[in-house]
Amino acid sequence: MSEGLGTTVGRSSRRRILRLAGGGITMAALGAGLTGCEDELATGGEGSTPPPRSASPEDGKAPEDGRAPEPLWTKSTSAQTYGDNDELVAVDGVVIASGDPLAAFDGATGEERWSLPGGAVPGAPLLLGDGTLYLESGKYDGSVAGYVPGSGKEAWRSRLGKEYRQPRPVAVDAEQVYVIAEILEADGSSHTNVIAALNSGTGKVAWKEQRDLGTQQNGVHAAVQGRHLVYTDFKNNLTVRDTATGKQVWTQKTTKTSYGPFVVHQDLVIVPQGQRLQAFALSDGSEKWSVRAEEFTTFREPTLLSDVLCIADSGRTLWALEPGTGRTIWRSTALKDAGGQVPRQFVEVGGTLYGATDLDERGGVHAFDGKTGALRWTFNDKSGDHHSWLVATDGERVFALHGKKLHALPA
């Protein structure tokens, strides 16, 4: 699993509430050089959404004239997503979106490769580790399962215990799957929760630790770096535990609630905190660097790709930063100049940065120059669907999920 990605558990997030209110719906990378040059605006059409080409680009390549490419293929899916980054993955030649049934599509052709009714809880994270796709069971039977991504065959299953309810995977490494579950009371209620590690070879419980009273099972984002399991929650907690024992290394309150993924880089955890982006030492939680956005603007979710930290702010400025120091590599206002939606998730292919936005209007998938942040084009399927866009890549194509429509774009 990529070390830079936090994963999400629970879906009662502030972002989801805002999205539902705005959309009236039920459900809702950077290959950067070290040259700090100004961006250049490249748009094609009204606002930030250039119209698609009338013909597909030659040889499956994206066009160079500022217009978005035609999809290589588009499929209707059973996707039921809430806009979190870990609900769409591309691995082993297939692309998979969270939904019921859970379905995998061939990355090259779009043909369905396998389908798994009740395979996952809709909206739950799709966690990849050591060639296995780990899921909270869609049968709500208290189990966590692992599948071979290319075939959909079950490879692993584990249960935390009957005294726990709804164990939800939050992170995975080469040896363990980390879950959070409700602790059941005698009357069937639950007021506390536990965090535990399951051995990814045997399924046996390696350790389990009760979390503090008042913490919630929902709204947890987590990542693993070496012996450190790092997670945030809706109670403004930033916590680090030892992966071998489960013992808490440190925990501290953050100034703002982190509603989305964070980044772990070497010995740092980097968390957006409203107007500030802060980096803390994994060893003791001390602040190592901080970057401040302009007044009245807030940072979105960060992504670490090719050892460069990419993040957008609500003022529609795109930042490329050195993750170890916070030093600015470049800043681009191309999106602000175009009046486009702010991206919150990024992937990178061949020097192009692809960013997925929240709501549909003036959004979609933006393509940026990875060395300058210049806006190349924006793809939008014009469906009017108010679900957030999600992106994933297999290195040859960029997969864009919007509502129940899955598009494969040439990279």
Short mmCIF file of C-alpha atoms in Angstrom, two decimals, residues 3 48 107 137 156 161 189 194 211 221 283 300 347 357:
data_model
loop_
_atom_site.label_atom_id
_atom_site.label_comp_id
_atom_site.label_asym_id
_atom_site.label_seq_id
_atom_site.Cartn_x
_atom_site.Cartn_y
_atom_site.Cartn_z
CA GLU A 3 2.83 4.98 2.31
CA SER A 48 -12.60 25.53 -16.66
CA GLY A 107 -8.48 -1.77 -17.31
CA SER A 137 -17.51 -7.87 4.94
CA TRP A 156 -8.12 -14.70 3.68
CA GLY A 161 -14.40 -11.87 18.21
CA SER A 189 -25.27 -1.27 22.92
CA VAL A 194 -11.14 -1.07 20.14
CA ARG A 211 -9.43 3.45 22.72
CA HIS A 221 -8.12 7.94 8.63
CA SER A 283 8.66 9.86 17.21
CA ARG A 300 -7.55 20.39 1.18
CA VAL A 347 -2.61 10.74 -9.32
CA THR A 357 -12.83 17.54 -7.73
#
